[in-house]
Amino acid sequence: MSDLLRFEGVTAGYHEITVLEDVSFDLPPQKITTIIGPNGAGKSTLLRTVYGLTTVTAGRVIATGQDITYLPPVQRLAKGIVLVPQGRSNFAAMTVYENLLMATYTRRDPKVRPDIDAVMARFAVLGAKRRLYAGNLSGGEQQILEMAMGLLLHPRVLLVDEPSLGLAPMMMDYIFEAIGEIARGGTTILMVEQNAARALEISDWALVLDLGRKRFEGPAAEIAANPQVRQLYLGAT
């Protein structure tokens, strides 16, 4: 079992509305795990449950060997769990550099500015556009900025919700390349992605949710080749 992040029979939702039912999984460390499934399957809710934004009514969420089921998001953040939510979540009227600086607001160490310089070097588009307002970046560039903001918190687990949503194919490839680079750097990624086939190509592990329940789990390549998954969730005939 993974000591990094584990769900044990988790049932969760919003107030009296149940979305996830009896979901269990172990997150492989330093790998990319993708959650796929139809609309309304509970994929984003699973990420929000990891981050502490839902109501858990049964089961446990374990992180680094500790029960975090009822911890608030700020305490999960301290444990290295960082969420990059769906849609634009930056400060549009602030520059790229100012956004990166805001991302480090909770840090109190002397390496903040060197880390910002390093992330701008890692993603060259951010360094080149450091003085531009974030709202003037393309959708893909804003997604890169938001993932970079998350990385500045030195996550053990980076939760990424629909990173390619609304992007052109070329920029979609850029985003997936960036996600792969982040994982190769040692960060564990748990991702929800609408482009299931493309996400499975870059992933190591996969979960399939449907109606709030886990239907399939396994190596991403095996999930992608599974005839049932291909027919029901990947649009194959």
GROMACS .gro file of C-alpha atoms in nm:
model
  237
    1MET     CA    1   0.000   0.000   0.000
    2SER     CA    2   0.109   0.355  -0.074
    3ASP     CA    3   0.215   0.569   0.220
    4LEU     CA    4   0.171   0.881   0.008
    5LEU     CA    5  -0.206   0.896  -0.044
    6ARG     CA    6  -0.474   0.635   0.006
    7PHE     CA    7  -0.854   0.624  -0.005
    8GLU     CA    8  -1.017   0.356   0.209
    9GLY     CA    9  -1.383   0.308   0.117
   10VAL     CA   10  -1.447   0.681   0.086
   11THR     CA   11  -1.802   0.807   0.041
   12ALA     CA   12  -1.818   1.185  -0.006
   13GLY     CA   13  -2.012   1.471  -0.159
   14TYR     CA   14  -2.158   1.810  -0.083
   15HIS     CA   15  -2.373   1.845   0.227
   16GLU     CA   16  -2.651   1.585   0.182
   17ILE     CA   17  -2.564   1.503  -0.181
   18THR     CA   18  -2.347   1.193  -0.220
   19VAL     CA   19  -2.117   1.187  -0.524
   20LEU     CA   20  -1.846   0.932  -0.445
   21GLU     CA   21  -1.942   0.592  -0.308
   22ASP     CA   22  -1.703   0.347  -0.143
   23VAL     CA   23  -1.395   0.452  -0.343
   24SER     CA   24  -1.061   0.291  -0.256
   25PHE     CA   25  -0.722   0.333  -0.421
   26ASP     CA   26  -0.351   0.377  -0.349
   27LEU     CA   27  -0.171   0.657  -0.532
   28PRO     CA   28   0.161   0.542  -0.685
   29PRO     CA   29   0.440   0.782  -0.576
   30GLN     CA   30   0.630   0.990  -0.832
   31LYS     CA   31   0.395   0.881  -1.110
   32ILE     CA   32   0.113   1.032  -1.315
   33THR     CA   33  -0.228   0.889  -1.229
   34THR     CA   34  -0.524   0.990  -1.444
   35ILE     CA   35  -0.890   0.971  -1.346
   36ILE     CA   36  -1.124   0.922  -1.641
   37GLY     CA   37  -1.496   0.866  -1.678
   38PRO     CA   38  -1.810   1.028  -1.818
   39ASN     CA   39  -1.941   1.368  -1.716
   40GLY     CA   40  -2.088   1.355  -1.368
   41ALA     CA   41  -1.882   1.052  -1.268
   42GLY     CA   42  -1.731   1.229  -0.967
   43LYS     CA   43  -1.382   1.290  -1.105
   44SER     CA   44  -1.341   1.650  -0.989
   45THR     CA   45  -1.516   1.562  -0.663
   46LEU     CA   46  -1.246   1.302  -0.599
   47LEU     CA   47  -0.975   1.568  -0.634
   48ARG     CA   48  -1.172   1.803  -0.412
   49THR     CA   49  -1.204   1.527  -0.154
   50VAL     CA   50  -0.828   1.476  -0.152
   51TYR     CA   51  -0.794   1.850  -0.086
   52GLY     CA   52  -1.064   1.864   0.182
   53LEU     CA   53  -1.336   2.052  -0.004
   54THR     CA   54  -1.615   1.796   0.032
   55THR     CA   55  -1.801   1.624   0.314
   56VAL     CA   56  -1.677   1.269   0.382
   57THR     CA   57  -1.950   1.051   0.532
   58ALA     CA   58  -1.770   0.715   0.529
   59GLY     CA   59  -1.418   0.581   0.488
   60ARG     CA   60  -1.079   0.740   0.540
   61VAL     CA   61  -0.828   0.952   0.348
   62ILE     CA   62  -0.471   0.868   0.448
   63ALA     CA   63  -0.169   1.084   0.356
   64THR     CA   64   0.191   1.012   0.455
   65GLY     CA   65   0.059   0.749   0.694
   66GLN     CA   66  -0.178   0.984   0.878
   67ASP     CA   67  -0.556   1.009   0.873
   68ILE     CA   68  -0.643   1.345   0.712
   69THR     CA   69  -1.012   1.271   0.647
   70TYR     CA   70  -1.136   1.574   0.836
   71LEU     CA   71  -0.839   1.809   0.808
   72PRO     CA   72  -0.907   2.147   0.642
   73PRO     CA   73  -0.733   2.234   0.313
   74VAL     CA   74  -0.472   2.458   0.477
   75GLN     CA   75  -0.344   2.164   0.684
   76ARG     CA   76  -0.340   1.939   0.378
   77LEU     CA   77  -0.141   2.206   0.197
   78ALA     CA   78   0.113   2.188   0.478
   79LYS     CA   79   0.141   1.815   0.409
   80GLY     CA   80   0.232   1.883   0.049
   81ILE     CA   81  -0.107   1.837  -0.121
   82VAL     CA   82  -0.163   2.116  -0.377
   83LEU     CA   83  -0.466   2.167  -0.601
   84VAL     CA   84  -0.463   2.333  -0.946
   85PRO     CA   85  -0.839   2.371  -0.999
   86GLN     CA   86  -1.035   2.358  -1.322
   87GLY     CA   87  -1.060   2.685  -1.514
   88ARG     CA   88  -0.851   2.995  -1.479
   89SER     CA   89  -0.744   3.044  -1.118
   90ASN     CA   90  -0.480   3.316  -1.140
   91PHE     CA   91  -0.484   3.688  -1.065
   92ALA     CA   92  -0.568   3.825  -1.410
   93ALA     CA   93  -0.484   4.189  -1.330
   94MET     CA   94  -0.141   4.103  -1.191
   95THR     CA   95   0.174   4.021  -1.385
   96VAL     CA   96   0.312   3.672  -1.430
   97TYR     CA   97   0.586   3.747  -1.180
   98GLU     CA   98   0.339   3.889  -0.928
   99ASN     CA   99   0.126   3.575  -0.959
  100LEU     CA  100   0.427   3.359  -0.886
  101LEU     CA  101   0.512   3.576  -0.589
  102MET     CA  102   0.155   3.550  -0.459
  103ALA     CA  103   0.178   3.171  -0.484
  104THR     CA  104   0.451   3.177  -0.219
  105TYR     CA  105   0.246   3.383   0.026
  106THR     CA  106   0.243   3.104   0.286
  107ARG     CA  107   0.619   3.047   0.265
  108ARG     CA  108   0.861   3.207   0.510
  109ASP     CA  109   1.196   3.083   0.382
  110PRO     CA  110   1.482   3.261   0.203
  111LYS     CA  111   1.455   3.051  -0.115
  112VAL     CA  112   1.136   3.209  -0.248
  113ARG     CA  113   1.293   3.430  -0.514
  114PRO     CA  114   1.547   3.168  -0.630
  115ASP     CA  115   1.258   2.924  -0.663
  116ILE     CA  116   1.061   3.174  -0.871
  117ASP     CA  117   1.363   3.226  -1.095
  118ALA     CA  118   1.399   2.850  -1.129
  119VAL     CA  119   1.036   2.794  -1.226
  120MET     CA  120   1.057   3.072  -1.485
  121ALA     CA  121   1.365   2.905  -1.628
  122ARG     CA  122   1.190   2.569  -1.626
  123PHE     CA  123   0.894   2.710  -1.819
  124ALA     CA  124   1.054   2.959  -2.055
  125VAL     CA  125   0.724   3.118  -2.157
  126LEU     CA  126   0.681   3.249  -1.802
  127GLY     CA  127   1.024   3.408  -1.798
  128ALA     CA  128   0.968   3.565  -2.138
  129LYS     CA  129   0.631   3.710  -2.030
  130ARG     CA  130   0.704   3.782  -1.666
  131ARG     CA  131   0.591   4.147  -1.696
  132LEU     CA  132   0.265   4.073  -1.881
  133TYR     CA  133  -0.067   4.060  -1.702
  134ALA     CA  134  -0.175   3.700  -1.649
  135GLY     CA  135  -0.513   3.779  -1.806
  136ASN     CA  136  -0.337   3.862  -2.133
  137LEU     CA  137  -0.177   3.519  -2.164
  138SER     CA  138  -0.328   3.247  -2.381
  139GLY     CA  139  -0.531   2.977  -2.210
  140GLY     CA  140  -0.242   2.732  -2.230
  141GLU     CA  141   0.005   2.984  -2.094
  142GLN     CA  142  -0.227   3.056  -1.802
  143GLN     CA  143  -0.247   2.682  -1.730
  144ILE     CA  144   0.133   2.663  -1.725
  145LEU     CA  145   0.138   2.962  -1.488
  146GLU     CA  146  -0.110   2.796  -1.253
  147MET     CA  147   0.085   2.470  -1.242
  148ALA     CA  148   0.404   2.669  -1.179
  149MET     CA  149   0.229   2.848  -0.892
  150GLY     CA  150   0.147   2.508  -0.744
  151LEU     CA  151   0.504   2.385  -0.785
  152LEU     CA  152   0.634   2.680  -0.582
  153LEU     CA  153   0.470   2.517  -0.279
  154HIS     CA  154   0.693   2.209  -0.324
  155PRO     CA  155   0.404   1.962  -0.347
  156ARG     CA  156   0.435   1.594  -0.273
  157VAL     CA  157   0.107   1.546  -0.461
  158LEU     CA  158  -0.008   1.788  -0.733
  159LEU     CA  159  -0.381   1.764  -0.808
  160VAL     CA  160  -0.458   1.891  -1.159
  161ASP     CA  161  -0.820   1.930  -1.274
  162GLU     CA  162  -0.888   1.937  -1.652
  163PRO     CA  163  -0.559   2.100  -1.759
  164SER     CA  164  -0.637   2.093  -2.133
  165LEU     CA  165  -0.993   2.225  -2.108
  166GLY     CA  166  -1.066   2.465  -2.394
  167LEU     CA  167  -0.716   2.455  -2.541
  168ALA     CA  168  -0.613   2.424  -2.905
  169PRO     CA  169  -0.446   2.091  -2.996
  170MET     CA  170  -0.095   2.242  -3.020
  171MET     CA  171  -0.120   2.401  -2.677
  172MET     CA  172  -0.273   2.080  -2.543
  173ASP     CA  173   0.046   1.896  -2.641
  174TYR     CA  174   0.251   2.163  -2.464
  175ILE     CA  175   0.049   2.117  -2.144
  176PHE     CA  176   0.087   1.739  -2.148
  177GLU     CA  177   0.461   1.773  -2.207
  178ALA     CA  178   0.482   2.007  -1.908
  179ILE     CA  179   0.292   1.760  -1.689
  180GLY     CA  180   0.530   1.484  -1.791
  181GLU     CA  181   0.828   1.703  -1.708
  182ILE     CA  182   0.686   1.783  -1.364
  183ALA     CA  183   0.641   1.412  -1.291
  184ARG     CA  184   0.994   1.333  -1.408
  185GLY     CA  185   1.113   1.591  -1.158
  186GLY     CA  186   0.976   1.373  -0.877
  187THR     CA  187   0.630   1.522  -0.814
  188THR     CA  188   0.337   1.281  -0.790
  189ILE     CA  189   0.046   1.390  -1.009
  190LEU     CA  190  -0.321   1.299  -0.977
  191MET     CA  191  -0.504   1.438  -1.277
  192VAL     CA  192  -0.858   1.463  -1.412
  193GLU     CA  193  -0.861   1.511  -1.788
  194GLN     CA  194  -1.137   1.532  -2.050
  195ASN     CA  195  -0.907   1.406  -2.326
  196ALA     CA  196  -0.892   1.058  -2.178
  197ALA     CA  197  -0.702   0.888  -2.459
  198ARG     CA  198  -0.426   1.150  -2.461
  199ALA     CA  199  -0.405   1.155  -2.082
  200LEU     CA  200  -0.366   0.778  -2.067
  201GLU     CA  201  -0.074   0.801  -2.311
  202ILE     CA  202   0.133   1.007  -2.066
  203SER     CA  203   0.012   0.838  -1.746
  204ASP     CA  204   0.150   0.548  -1.546
  205TRP     CA  205  -0.169   0.452  -1.364
  206ALA     CA  206  -0.539   0.513  -1.418
  207LEU     CA  207  -0.872   0.504  -1.238
  208VAL     CA  208  -1.208   0.486  -1.414
  209LEU     CA  209  -1.504   0.636  -1.228
  210ASP     CA  210  -1.869   0.600  -1.323
  211LEU     CA  211  -2.164   0.722  -1.118
  212GLY     CA  212  -1.932   0.789  -0.826
  213ARG     CA  213  -1.788   0.439  -0.810
  214LYS     CA  214  -1.453   0.301  -0.919
  215ARG     CA  215  -1.511   0.071  -1.216
  216PHE     CA  216  -1.155  -0.003  -1.327
  217GLU     CA  217  -0.803   0.058  -1.200
  218GLY     CA  218  -0.459  -0.041  -1.325
  219PRO     CA  219  -0.160   0.054  -1.538
  220ALA     CA  220  -0.263   0.325  -1.784
  221ALA     CA  221  -0.160   0.121  -2.088
  222GLU     CA  222  -0.375  -0.172  -1.976
  223ILE     CA  223  -0.673   0.053  -1.903
  224ALA     CA  224  -0.638   0.214  -2.248
  225ALA     CA  225  -0.634  -0.131  -2.412
  226ASN     CA  226  -0.926  -0.271  -2.212
  227PRO     CA  227  -1.213  -0.338  -2.459
  228GLN     CA  228  -1.481  -0.235  -2.209
  229VAL     CA  229  -1.303   0.090  -2.126
  230ARG     CA  230  -1.246   0.162  -2.494
  231GLN     CA  231  -1.611   0.107  -2.579
  232LEU     CA  232  -1.768   0.278  -2.279
  233TYR     CA  233  -1.530   0.564  -2.206
  234LEU     CA  234  -1.292   0.622  -2.499
  235GLY     CA  235  -1.542   0.624  -2.782
  236ALA     CA  236  -1.395   0.323  -2.961
  237THR     CA  237  -1.614   0.092  -3.164
   0.00000   0.00000   0.00000
